[in-house]
Short mmCIF file of N, CA and C in Angstrom, two decimals:
data_model
loop_
_atom_site.label_atom_id
_atom_site.label_comp_id
_atom_site.label_asym_id
_atom_site.label_seq_id
_atom_site.Cartn_x
_atom_site.Cartn_y
_atom_site.Cartn_z
N MET A 22 90.08 158.40 48.66
CA MET A 22 90.19 158.42 47.59
C MET A 22 91.22 157.26 46.97
N GLU A 23 90.86 156.57 46.00
CA GLU A 23 91.52 155.46 45.26
C GLU A 23 92.67 156.08 44.61
N SER A 24 93.96 155.42 44.98
CA SER A 24 95.34 155.68 44.73
C SER A 24 95.70 155.24 43.03
N PHE A 25 96.33 156.08 42.42
CA PHE A 25 96.96 155.66 40.86
C PHE A 25 97.63 154.57 41.19
N ASP A 26 98.03 153.74 39.88
CA ASP A 26 99.11 153.28 39.70
C ASP A 26 99.74 152.98 38.57
N ASN A 27 99.87 154.20 37.49
CA ASN A 27 100.07 154.42 36.43
C ASN A 27 101.15 155.78 36.15
N ILE A 28 101.70 156.02 37.28
CA ILE A 28 102.22 157.55 36.82
C ILE A 28 103.88 157.47 37.23
N PHE A 29 104.35 157.82 36.32
CA PHE A 29 106.10 158.00 36.70
C PHE A 29 105.95 159.26 37.10
N PHE A 30 106.93 160.00 38.10
CA PHE A 30 106.37 161.13 38.54
C PHE A 30 107.83 161.87 38.62
N ILE A 31 107.70 162.87 37.40
CA ILE A 31 109.10 163.64 37.48
C ILE A 31 108.85 165.08 38.09
N GLY A 32 110.08 165.38 38.86
CA GLY A 32 109.99 166.62 39.42
C GLY A 32 110.99 167.57 39.33
N GLY A 33 111.36 168.70 39.86
CA GLY A 33 112.42 169.57 39.65
C GLY A 33 111.74 171.20 39.76
N ILE A 34 112.69 171.93 40.05
CA ILE A 34 112.30 173.26 40.48
C ILE A 34 112.09 173.78 38.79
N HIS A 35 111.28 174.91 38.97
CA HIS A 35 111.04 175.91 37.97
C HIS A 35 112.34 176.03 37.01
N GLY A 36 112.18 175.86 35.87
CA GLY A 36 113.20 176.49 35.05
C GLY A 36 113.99 175.42 34.86
N VAL A 37 114.08 174.01 35.19
CA VAL A 37 115.26 173.09 35.38
C VAL A 37 115.17 172.46 34.08
N GLY A 38 114.26 172.17 33.44
CA GLY A 38 114.07 171.61 32.17
C GLY A 38 113.17 170.65 31.86
N LYS A 39 112.29 170.10 32.91
CA LYS A 39 111.56 168.98 32.98
C LYS A 39 110.91 168.89 31.79
N GLY A 40 109.94 170.28 31.48
CA GLY A 40 109.18 170.20 30.22
C GLY A 40 109.74 169.67 29.00
N THR A 41 110.99 169.98 28.63
CA THR A 41 111.64 169.81 27.56
C THR A 41 112.13 168.13 27.62
N ILE A 42 112.66 167.46 28.72
CA ILE A 42 112.82 166.37 29.20
C ILE A 42 111.71 165.52 28.62
N CYS A 43 110.89 165.73 29.31
CA CYS A 43 109.39 165.09 29.17
C CYS A 43 108.81 164.90 27.94
N LYS A 44 109.10 165.77 26.95
CA LYS A 44 108.64 165.54 25.69
C LYS A 44 109.45 164.69 25.04
N GLU A 45 110.58 164.70 25.39
CA GLU A 45 111.43 163.68 24.81
C GLU A 45 111.47 162.23 24.75
N ILE A 46 111.07 162.47 26.21
CA ILE A 46 110.95 161.03 26.52
C ILE A 46 109.39 160.59 26.23
N ALA A 47 108.33 161.04 26.16
CA ALA A 47 107.35 160.77 25.54
C ALA A 47 107.44 160.64 24.41
N SER A 48 108.36 161.26 23.45
CA SER A 48 108.14 161.11 21.87
C SER A 48 109.02 159.74 21.82
N LYS A 49 109.78 158.81 22.73
CA LYS A 49 110.68 157.79 22.41
C LYS A 49 110.21 156.88 23.15
N SER A 50 108.78 157.02 23.84
CA SER A 50 108.43 155.98 24.93
C SER A 50 106.74 155.68 24.80
N LYS A 51 106.24 154.93 25.47
CA LYS A 51 104.95 154.71 25.51
C LYS A 51 104.04 155.63 26.52
N LEU A 52 105.04 156.48 27.18
CA LEU A 52 104.49 157.16 28.15
C LEU A 52 103.59 158.33 27.76
N ILE A 53 102.58 158.88 28.56
CA ILE A 53 101.72 160.18 28.03
C ILE A 53 102.39 160.87 28.84
N HIS A 54 102.82 162.63 28.57
CA HIS A 54 103.25 163.33 29.10
C HIS A 54 102.11 164.29 29.81
N ILE A 55 102.19 164.64 30.73
CA ILE A 55 101.05 165.74 31.20
C ILE A 55 101.73 166.28 32.30
N THR A 56 101.39 167.64 32.21
CA THR A 56 102.09 168.56 33.27
C THR A 56 101.12 168.75 34.31
N ALA A 57 101.61 168.98 35.89
CA ALA A 57 100.68 169.47 36.90
C ALA A 57 100.32 170.62 36.25
N SER A 58 100.88 171.62 35.86
CA SER A 58 100.44 173.01 35.65
C SER A 58 99.25 173.03 34.69
N GLU A 59 99.38 172.09 33.61
CA GLU A 59 98.16 171.92 32.65
C GLU A 59 96.82 171.67 33.41
N VAL A 60 97.06 170.67 34.25
CA VAL A 60 95.81 169.92 34.91
C VAL A 60 95.41 171.08 35.62
N LEU A 61 96.14 172.04 36.67
CA LEU A 61 95.64 172.72 37.50
C LEU A 61 95.39 174.00 36.61
N LYS A 62 95.55 174.22 35.34
CA LYS A 62 95.12 175.43 34.66
C LYS A 62 95.92 176.46 35.29
N TRP A 63 96.88 176.28 35.65
CA TRP A 63 97.74 177.35 36.12
C TRP A 63 97.81 178.73 35.69
N SER A 64 97.42 178.65 34.33
CA SER A 64 97.05 180.21 33.62
C SER A 64 96.25 180.85 34.24
N GLU A 65 95.21 180.14 34.69
CA GLU A 65 94.04 180.80 35.23
C GLU A 65 94.10 181.11 36.49
N ILE A 66 94.97 180.57 37.35
CA ILE A 66 94.90 180.83 38.85
C ILE A 66 96.09 181.71 39.36
N SER A 67 96.96 181.99 38.32
CA SER A 67 98.20 182.71 38.54
C SER A 67 98.74 183.33 37.17
N SER A 68 99.44 184.38 37.50
CA SER A 68 100.21 184.84 36.16
C SER A 68 101.39 183.75 35.96
N SER A 69 101.84 183.77 34.60
CA SER A 69 103.03 182.84 34.18
C SER A 69 104.32 183.22 35.20
N ASN A 70 104.69 184.41 35.46
CA ASN A 70 105.91 184.52 35.92
C ASN A 70 105.52 184.64 37.44
N ASN A 71 104.57 184.24 38.30
CA ASN A 71 104.31 184.08 39.68
C ASN A 71 104.55 182.45 39.99
N LYS A 72 105.76 182.43 40.92
CA LYS A 72 106.17 181.04 40.93
C LYS A 72 105.81 180.74 42.63
N LEU A 73 104.99 181.46 43.32
CA LEU A 73 104.80 181.37 44.53
C LEU A 73 103.13 180.60 44.85
N VAL A 74 102.78 180.02 45.92
CA VAL A 74 101.84 179.13 46.02
C VAL A 74 101.05 179.78 46.95
N GLU A 75 99.70 180.37 47.12
CA GLU A 75 99.41 180.78 48.04
C GLU A 75 99.15 179.70 49.55
N ASN A 76 97.97 178.59 48.64
CA ASN A 76 97.63 177.44 49.49
C ASN A 76 97.91 176.19 48.67
N ILE A 77 99.11 175.60 49.05
CA ILE A 77 99.58 174.35 48.54
C ILE A 77 98.67 173.14 48.47
N SER A 78 98.09 172.98 49.89
CA SER A 78 97.08 171.80 49.98
C SER A 78 95.95 172.21 48.92
N SER A 79 95.39 173.31 49.05
CA SER A 79 94.34 173.46 47.94
C SER A 79 94.61 173.27 46.78
N THR A 80 95.70 173.80 46.02
CA THR A 80 96.27 173.38 44.72
C THR A 80 96.32 171.84 44.43
N GLN A 81 96.94 171.37 45.41
CA GLN A 81 97.51 169.87 45.04
C GLN A 81 95.89 169.25 44.99
N GLY A 82 94.81 169.47 45.99
CA GLY A 82 93.57 168.78 45.88
C GLY A 82 92.74 169.11 44.43
N LYS A 83 93.09 170.14 44.13
CA LYS A 83 92.86 170.32 42.61
C LYS A 83 93.16 169.49 41.55
N LEU A 84 94.80 169.56 41.94
CA LEU A 84 95.47 168.63 40.88
C LEU A 84 94.97 167.02 40.67
N ILE A 85 94.73 166.52 42.07
CA ILE A 85 94.23 165.36 42.27
C ILE A 85 92.92 164.88 41.66
N PHE A 86 91.87 165.92 41.91
CA PHE A 86 90.73 166.13 40.99
C PHE A 86 90.68 166.13 39.61
N GLY A 87 91.77 166.67 39.32
CA GLY A 87 91.92 166.81 37.76
C GLY A 87 92.58 165.77 37.05
N LEU A 88 93.78 165.10 37.77
CA LEU A 88 93.96 163.93 37.19
C LEU A 88 92.83 162.77 37.13
N SER A 89 92.03 162.90 38.19
CA SER A 89 90.84 161.67 38.62
C SER A 89 90.24 161.70 37.20
N ASN A 90 90.01 162.68 36.57
CA ASN A 90 89.13 162.72 35.20
C ASN A 90 89.96 162.64 34.08
N LEU A 91 91.37 162.31 34.34
CA LEU A 91 92.17 162.45 32.79
C LEU A 91 92.63 161.20 32.73
N ILE A 92 93.29 160.50 33.82
CA ILE A 92 93.64 159.04 33.69
C ILE A 92 92.89 158.36 33.27
N ASP A 93 93.50 157.74 32.50
CA ASP A 93 92.81 156.34 31.62
C ASP A 93 93.78 155.23 32.42
N ARG A 94 93.25 154.24 33.09
CA ARG A 94 93.75 153.13 33.80
C ARG A 94 94.78 152.28 33.12
N ASP A 95 94.07 152.54 31.86
CA ASP A 95 95.03 151.17 30.94
C ASP A 95 96.48 152.00 30.35
N LYS A 96 96.87 153.21 30.87
CA LYS A 96 97.79 153.81 30.33
C LYS A 96 98.82 154.34 31.08
N LYS A 97 100.12 154.64 30.59
CA LYS A 97 100.96 155.24 31.62
C LYS A 97 101.23 156.36 31.33
N TYR A 98 101.51 157.31 32.54
CA TYR A 98 102.07 158.79 32.31
C TYR A 98 102.96 158.97 32.96
N LEU A 99 103.80 160.31 32.41
CA LEU A 99 104.67 160.83 32.91
C LEU A 99 104.16 162.28 33.46
N LEU A 100 104.16 162.13 34.71
CA LEU A 100 103.58 163.54 35.36
C LEU A 100 104.89 164.37 35.73
N ASP A 101 104.63 165.67 35.21
CA ASP A 101 105.84 166.50 35.03
C ASP A 101 104.95 167.44 36.38
N GLY A 102 105.82 167.71 37.51
CA GLY A 102 105.45 168.61 38.65
C GLY A 102 106.64 168.76 39.52
N HIS A 103 106.25 168.91 40.64
CA HIS A 103 106.83 169.51 42.07
C HIS A 103 106.90 168.66 43.33
N PHE A 104 108.01 168.11 43.78
CA PHE A 104 108.21 168.06 45.15
C PHE A 104 107.75 168.75 46.12
N CYS A 105 108.24 170.09 45.95
CA CYS A 105 108.13 171.37 46.92
C CYS A 105 108.18 172.63 45.85
N LEU A 106 107.40 173.26 46.39
CA LEU A 106 106.84 174.87 46.14
C LEU A 106 107.44 175.98 46.85
N LEU A 107 107.41 176.95 46.37
CA LEU A 107 107.46 178.24 47.12
C LEU A 107 106.19 178.83 47.57
N ASN A 108 106.38 178.91 48.73
CA ASN A 108 104.64 179.21 49.47
C ASN A 108 104.98 180.70 49.31
N SER A 109 103.64 181.38 49.71
CA SER A 109 103.11 182.84 49.53
C SER A 109 104.44 184.04 50.21
N LEU A 110 105.23 183.73 51.07
CA LEU A 110 106.24 183.96 51.50
C LEU A 110 107.67 183.84 51.02
N ASN A 111 107.57 183.31 49.55
CA ASN A 111 108.93 182.66 49.18
C ASN A 111 109.48 181.85 49.91
N VAL A 112 109.11 180.98 50.86
CA VAL A 112 109.87 180.21 51.44
C VAL A 112 109.78 178.66 50.86
N PRO A 113 110.63 177.80 50.44
CA PRO A 113 110.07 176.36 49.96
C PRO A 113 109.54 175.73 50.81
N CYS A 114 108.47 175.03 50.41
CA CYS A 114 107.93 174.07 51.34
C CYS A 114 107.53 172.82 50.86
N LYS A 115 107.52 171.76 51.28
CA LYS A 115 106.99 170.29 50.77
C LYS A 115 105.78 170.15 50.49
N ILE A 116 105.36 169.62 49.29
CA ILE A 116 104.15 169.33 48.67
C ILE A 116 103.74 167.99 49.88
N ASP A 117 102.51 168.00 50.01
CA ASP A 117 101.86 167.40 51.15
C ASP A 117 102.06 165.74 50.72
N GLU A 118 102.66 164.94 51.83
CA GLU A 118 102.71 163.65 51.69
C GLU A 118 101.57 162.61 50.97
N GLU A 119 100.39 163.62 51.47
CA GLU A 119 99.23 162.98 51.20
C GLU A 119 98.89 162.96 49.50
N THR A 120 99.34 164.07 48.94
CA THR A 120 99.29 164.08 47.63
C THR A 120 100.01 163.07 46.96
N PHE A 121 101.26 162.41 47.29
CA PHE A 121 101.82 161.64 46.78
C PHE A 121 101.56 160.18 47.12
N ASP A 122 100.89 159.85 48.33
CA ASP A 122 100.16 158.59 48.58
C ASP A 122 99.22 158.47 47.65
N ILE A 123 98.24 159.23 47.10
CA ILE A 123 97.27 159.08 46.16
C ILE A 123 97.83 159.04 44.69
N LEU A 124 98.85 159.74 44.32
CA LEU A 124 99.46 159.34 43.12
C LEU A 124 100.56 158.10 43.17
N ASN A 125 100.50 157.38 44.05
CA ASN A 125 101.11 156.19 44.55
C ASN A 125 102.07 155.87 43.04
N PRO A 126 103.11 156.90 42.94
CA PRO A 126 103.98 157.13 41.83
C PRO A 126 104.94 155.79 41.71
N ARG A 127 104.98 155.07 40.21
CA ARG A 127 105.89 153.75 39.96
C ARG A 127 107.36 154.17 39.97
N MET A 128 107.75 155.48 39.80
CA MET A 128 109.05 155.70 39.77
C MET A 128 108.94 157.23 40.36
N ILE A 129 110.26 157.66 41.00
CA ILE A 129 110.58 158.96 41.07
C ILE A 129 111.58 159.59 40.42
N ILE A 130 111.57 160.41 39.93
CA ILE A 130 112.51 160.92 38.95
C ILE A 130 112.60 162.64 39.40
N ILE A 131 113.66 163.00 39.54
CA ILE A 131 114.02 164.46 39.73
C ILE A 131 115.19 164.98 38.48
N VAL A 132 114.91 166.29 38.01
CA VAL A 132 115.53 166.68 37.15
C VAL A 132 116.61 168.08 37.95
N VAL A 133 117.67 167.91 37.65
CA VAL A 133 118.39 168.83 38.61
C VAL A 133 119.56 169.52 37.73
N ASP A 134 119.73 170.90 38.07
CA ASP A 134 120.72 171.27 37.37
C ASP A 134 121.43 172.74 38.17
N ASP A 135 122.58 173.10 37.65
CA ASP A 135 123.16 174.13 38.34
C ASP A 135 122.11 175.42 38.64
N VAL A 136 121.90 175.97 39.89
CA VAL A 136 121.05 176.82 39.97
C VAL A 136 121.19 178.17 39.54
N GLU A 137 122.46 178.41 39.47
CA GLU A 137 123.01 179.81 38.88
C GLU A 137 122.17 179.76 37.32
N LYS A 138 122.46 178.72 36.68
CA LYS A 138 122.04 178.35 35.13
C LYS A 138 120.46 178.81 35.26
N ILE A 139 120.07 177.90 36.17
CA ILE A 139 118.37 178.10 36.42
C ILE A 139 118.05 179.34 36.49
N ALA A 140 118.61 179.91 37.39
CA ALA A 140 118.32 181.33 37.86
C ALA A 140 118.24 182.04 36.48
N LYS A 141 119.43 182.05 35.34
CA LYS A 141 119.31 182.81 34.36
C LYS A 141 118.42 182.32 33.26
N ARG A 142 118.12 181.14 33.42
CA ARG A 142 117.08 180.64 32.51
C ARG A 142 115.63 181.33 32.92
N LEU A 143 115.56 181.27 34.30
CA LEU A 143 114.27 181.71 34.80
C LEU A 143 114.14 183.56 34.62
N GLU A 144 115.22 184.16 34.83
CA GLU A 144 115.16 185.52 34.55
C GLU A 144 115.08 186.01 33.11
N LYS A 145 115.51 185.17 31.98
CA LYS A 145 115.37 185.37 30.97
C LYS A 145 113.70 185.05 30.52
N ARG A 146 113.16 183.77 31.00
CA ARG A 146 111.60 183.54 30.68
C ARG A 146 110.65 184.31 31.10
N ASP A 147 111.16 184.70 32.39
CA ASP A 147 109.94 185.38 33.15
C ASP A 147 110.24 186.94 33.35
N ASN A 148 111.32 187.29 32.84
CA ASN A 148 111.88 188.81 32.99
C ASN A 148 111.74 189.38 34.14
N LYS A 149 112.50 188.64 35.33
CA LYS A 149 112.53 188.75 36.77
C LYS A 149 113.71 188.24 37.16
N LYS A 150 113.95 188.88 38.29
CA LYS A 150 115.37 188.13 38.84
C LYS A 150 115.05 187.24 39.83
N TYR A 151 115.70 186.08 40.20
CA TYR A 151 115.41 184.97 41.41
C TYR A 151 116.38 184.98 42.13
N ASP A 152 116.41 184.69 43.53
CA ASP A 152 117.24 184.42 44.30
C ASP A 152 117.98 183.17 44.53
N VAL A 153 119.23 183.20 43.90
CA VAL A 153 120.01 182.00 43.90
C VAL A 153 119.92 181.13 45.09
N LYS A 154 120.01 181.53 46.01
CA LYS A 154 120.01 181.32 47.15
C LYS A 154 118.94 180.31 47.60
N VAL A 155 117.66 181.06 47.66
CA VAL A 155 116.16 180.39 47.69
C VAL A 155 116.12 179.37 46.82
N LEU A 156 116.71 179.32 45.23
CA LEU A 156 116.42 178.22 44.36
C LEU A 156 117.07 177.01 44.66
N ASN A 157 118.47 177.47 45.15
CA ASN A 157 119.23 175.84 45.94
C ASN A 157 118.84 175.52 47.01
N GLU A 158 117.95 176.31 47.68
CA GLU A 158 117.64 175.93 49.09
C GLU A 158 116.09 174.71 48.73
N LEU A 159 115.57 175.62 47.83
CA LEU A 159 114.28 174.89 46.88
C LEU A 159 114.87 173.38 46.08
N GLN A 160 115.68 173.48 45.23
CA GLN A 160 116.34 172.00 44.54
C GLN A 160 116.76 171.09 45.63
N ASN A 161 117.66 171.67 46.60
CA ASN A 161 118.20 170.65 47.75
C ASN A 161 117.11 169.75 48.46
N MET A 162 116.11 170.79 48.82
CA MET A 162 114.66 170.01 49.59
C MET A 162 113.94 169.17 48.75
N GLU A 163 114.00 169.57 47.35
CA GLU A 163 113.66 168.84 46.20
C GLU A 163 113.89 167.25 46.40
N ILE A 164 115.30 167.41 46.05
CA ILE A 164 116.28 166.10 45.81
C ILE A 164 115.96 165.65 47.31
N GLU A 165 116.06 165.89 48.49
CA GLU A 165 116.22 165.07 49.79
C GLU A 165 114.80 164.32 50.07
N TYR A 166 113.57 165.51 49.67
CA TYR A 166 112.15 164.80 49.52
C TYR A 166 112.01 163.61 48.62
N ALA A 167 112.45 163.80 47.43
CA ALA A 167 112.53 162.94 46.47
C ALA A 167 113.04 161.41 46.61
N LYS A 168 114.08 161.62 47.28
CA LYS A 168 114.88 160.35 48.02
C LYS A 168 113.98 159.61 48.93
N TYR A 169 113.25 160.59 49.91
CA TYR A 169 112.69 159.97 50.79
C TYR A 169 111.25 159.33 50.16
N LEU A 170 110.68 159.82 49.27
CA LEU A 170 109.43 159.23 48.90
C LEU A 170 109.98 157.99 48.21
N SER A 171 111.05 157.97 47.37
CA SER A 171 111.13 156.92 46.60
C SER A 171 111.29 155.63 47.56
N ARG A 172 111.82 156.08 48.91
CA ARG A 172 112.18 154.75 49.79
C ARG A 172 110.90 154.72 50.54
N LYS A 173 109.94 155.51 50.59
CA LYS A 173 108.86 155.32 51.44
C LYS A 173 107.79 154.32 50.63
N TYR A 174 107.69 154.63 49.05
CA TYR A 174 106.98 153.93 48.17
C TYR A 174 107.57 152.69 47.51
N SER A 175 109.02 152.53 47.99
CA SER A 175 109.92 151.54 47.69
C SER A 175 110.06 151.35 45.91
N VAL A 176 110.07 152.49 45.59
CA VAL A 176 110.21 152.63 43.93
C VAL A 176 111.49 153.25 43.81
N ALA A 177 111.79 153.00 42.35
CA ALA A 177 113.24 153.46 41.56
C ALA A 177 113.09 155.01 42.10
N TYR A 178 114.53 155.60 41.94
CA TYR A 178 115.00 157.01 42.31
C TYR A 178 115.70 157.04 41.20
N ILE A 179 115.22 158.16 40.28
CA ILE A 179 116.37 158.53 39.04
C ILE A 179 116.59 159.84 39.28
N GLU A 180 117.89 160.37 39.23
CA GLU A 180 118.41 161.76 39.27
C GLU A 180 118.71 162.18 37.48
N ILE A 181 118.05 163.10 36.92
CA ILE A 181 118.41 163.49 35.91
C ILE A 181 119.45 164.71 35.63
N MET A 182 120.68 164.80 35.10
CA MET A 182 121.41 165.63 35.16
C MET A 182 121.68 166.03 33.89
N ASP A 183 122.36 166.94 33.31
CA ASP A 183 122.67 167.12 31.98
C ASP A 183 122.05 167.03 30.93
N ASN A 184 120.68 166.51 31.24
CA ASN A 184 119.88 166.17 29.86
C ASN A 184 120.18 164.48 29.77
N ASN A 185 120.94 163.88 30.58
CA ASN A 185 120.98 162.36 30.61
C ASN A 185 119.82 161.62 31.26
N TYR A 186 118.92 161.34 30.41
CA TYR A 186 117.70 160.53 30.67
C TYR A 186 117.74 159.42 30.06
N GLU A 187 118.76 158.84 29.60
CA GLU A 187 118.88 157.49 28.96
C GLU A 187 118.42 156.30 29.71
N GLN A 188 118.91 156.36 31.25
CA GLN A 188 118.39 155.30 32.14
C GLN A 188 116.81 155.21 32.28
N LEU A 189 116.23 156.41 32.49
CA LEU A 189 114.80 156.33 32.70
C LEU A 189 113.95 155.87 31.30
N LEU A 190 114.77 156.19 30.16
CA LEU A 190 114.22 155.77 28.76
C LEU A 190 114.30 154.44 28.56
N ASN A 191 115.48 153.79 29.21
CA ASN A 191 116.02 152.20 29.16
C ASN A 191 114.51 151.50 30.01
N ILE A 192 114.33 152.17 31.13
CA ILE A 192 113.09 151.47 31.92
C ILE A 192 111.99 151.54 31.70
N THR A 193 111.40 152.65 30.74
CA THR A 193 110.17 153.06 30.33
C THR A 193 109.47 152.42 29.00
N ARG A 194 110.73 152.11 28.09
CA ARG A 194 110.55 151.77 26.88
C ARG A 194 109.61 150.53 27.05
#
């Protein structure tokens, strides 16, 4: 499959605030915000409070297929997704590297926050308790994997903390 070359990939664990930041960036730049969840039609394959993924590889195949029908080569996109997910056993797992080979991101961005805050946000949103230790392991795995991918593709790595996305906005304007 042919790779994309117009995707800025922004990741982070569930509840970290990616969606909010992406909407703000899209409103102030020429990037078009799309979410992996919308492309996957997550609401059709899982309940909204289920963060566990039965078959990560299959899900990523659906994502690539959905994007290939959505992406216009003449536009630039901010794809909001994940570098890692919780598998069906609630164990953090990296997204297949092949997915990122096809996405061919122009930039790797990760949103991070205090996992205690994230756990409270998720609990309020999903009406369910989350294991802070698992969330911390997931976030740390996401950060390390995002750094690795930025080196692999020789693209910029930006870490967004405390909603400070000015550096990203300056690059994408």
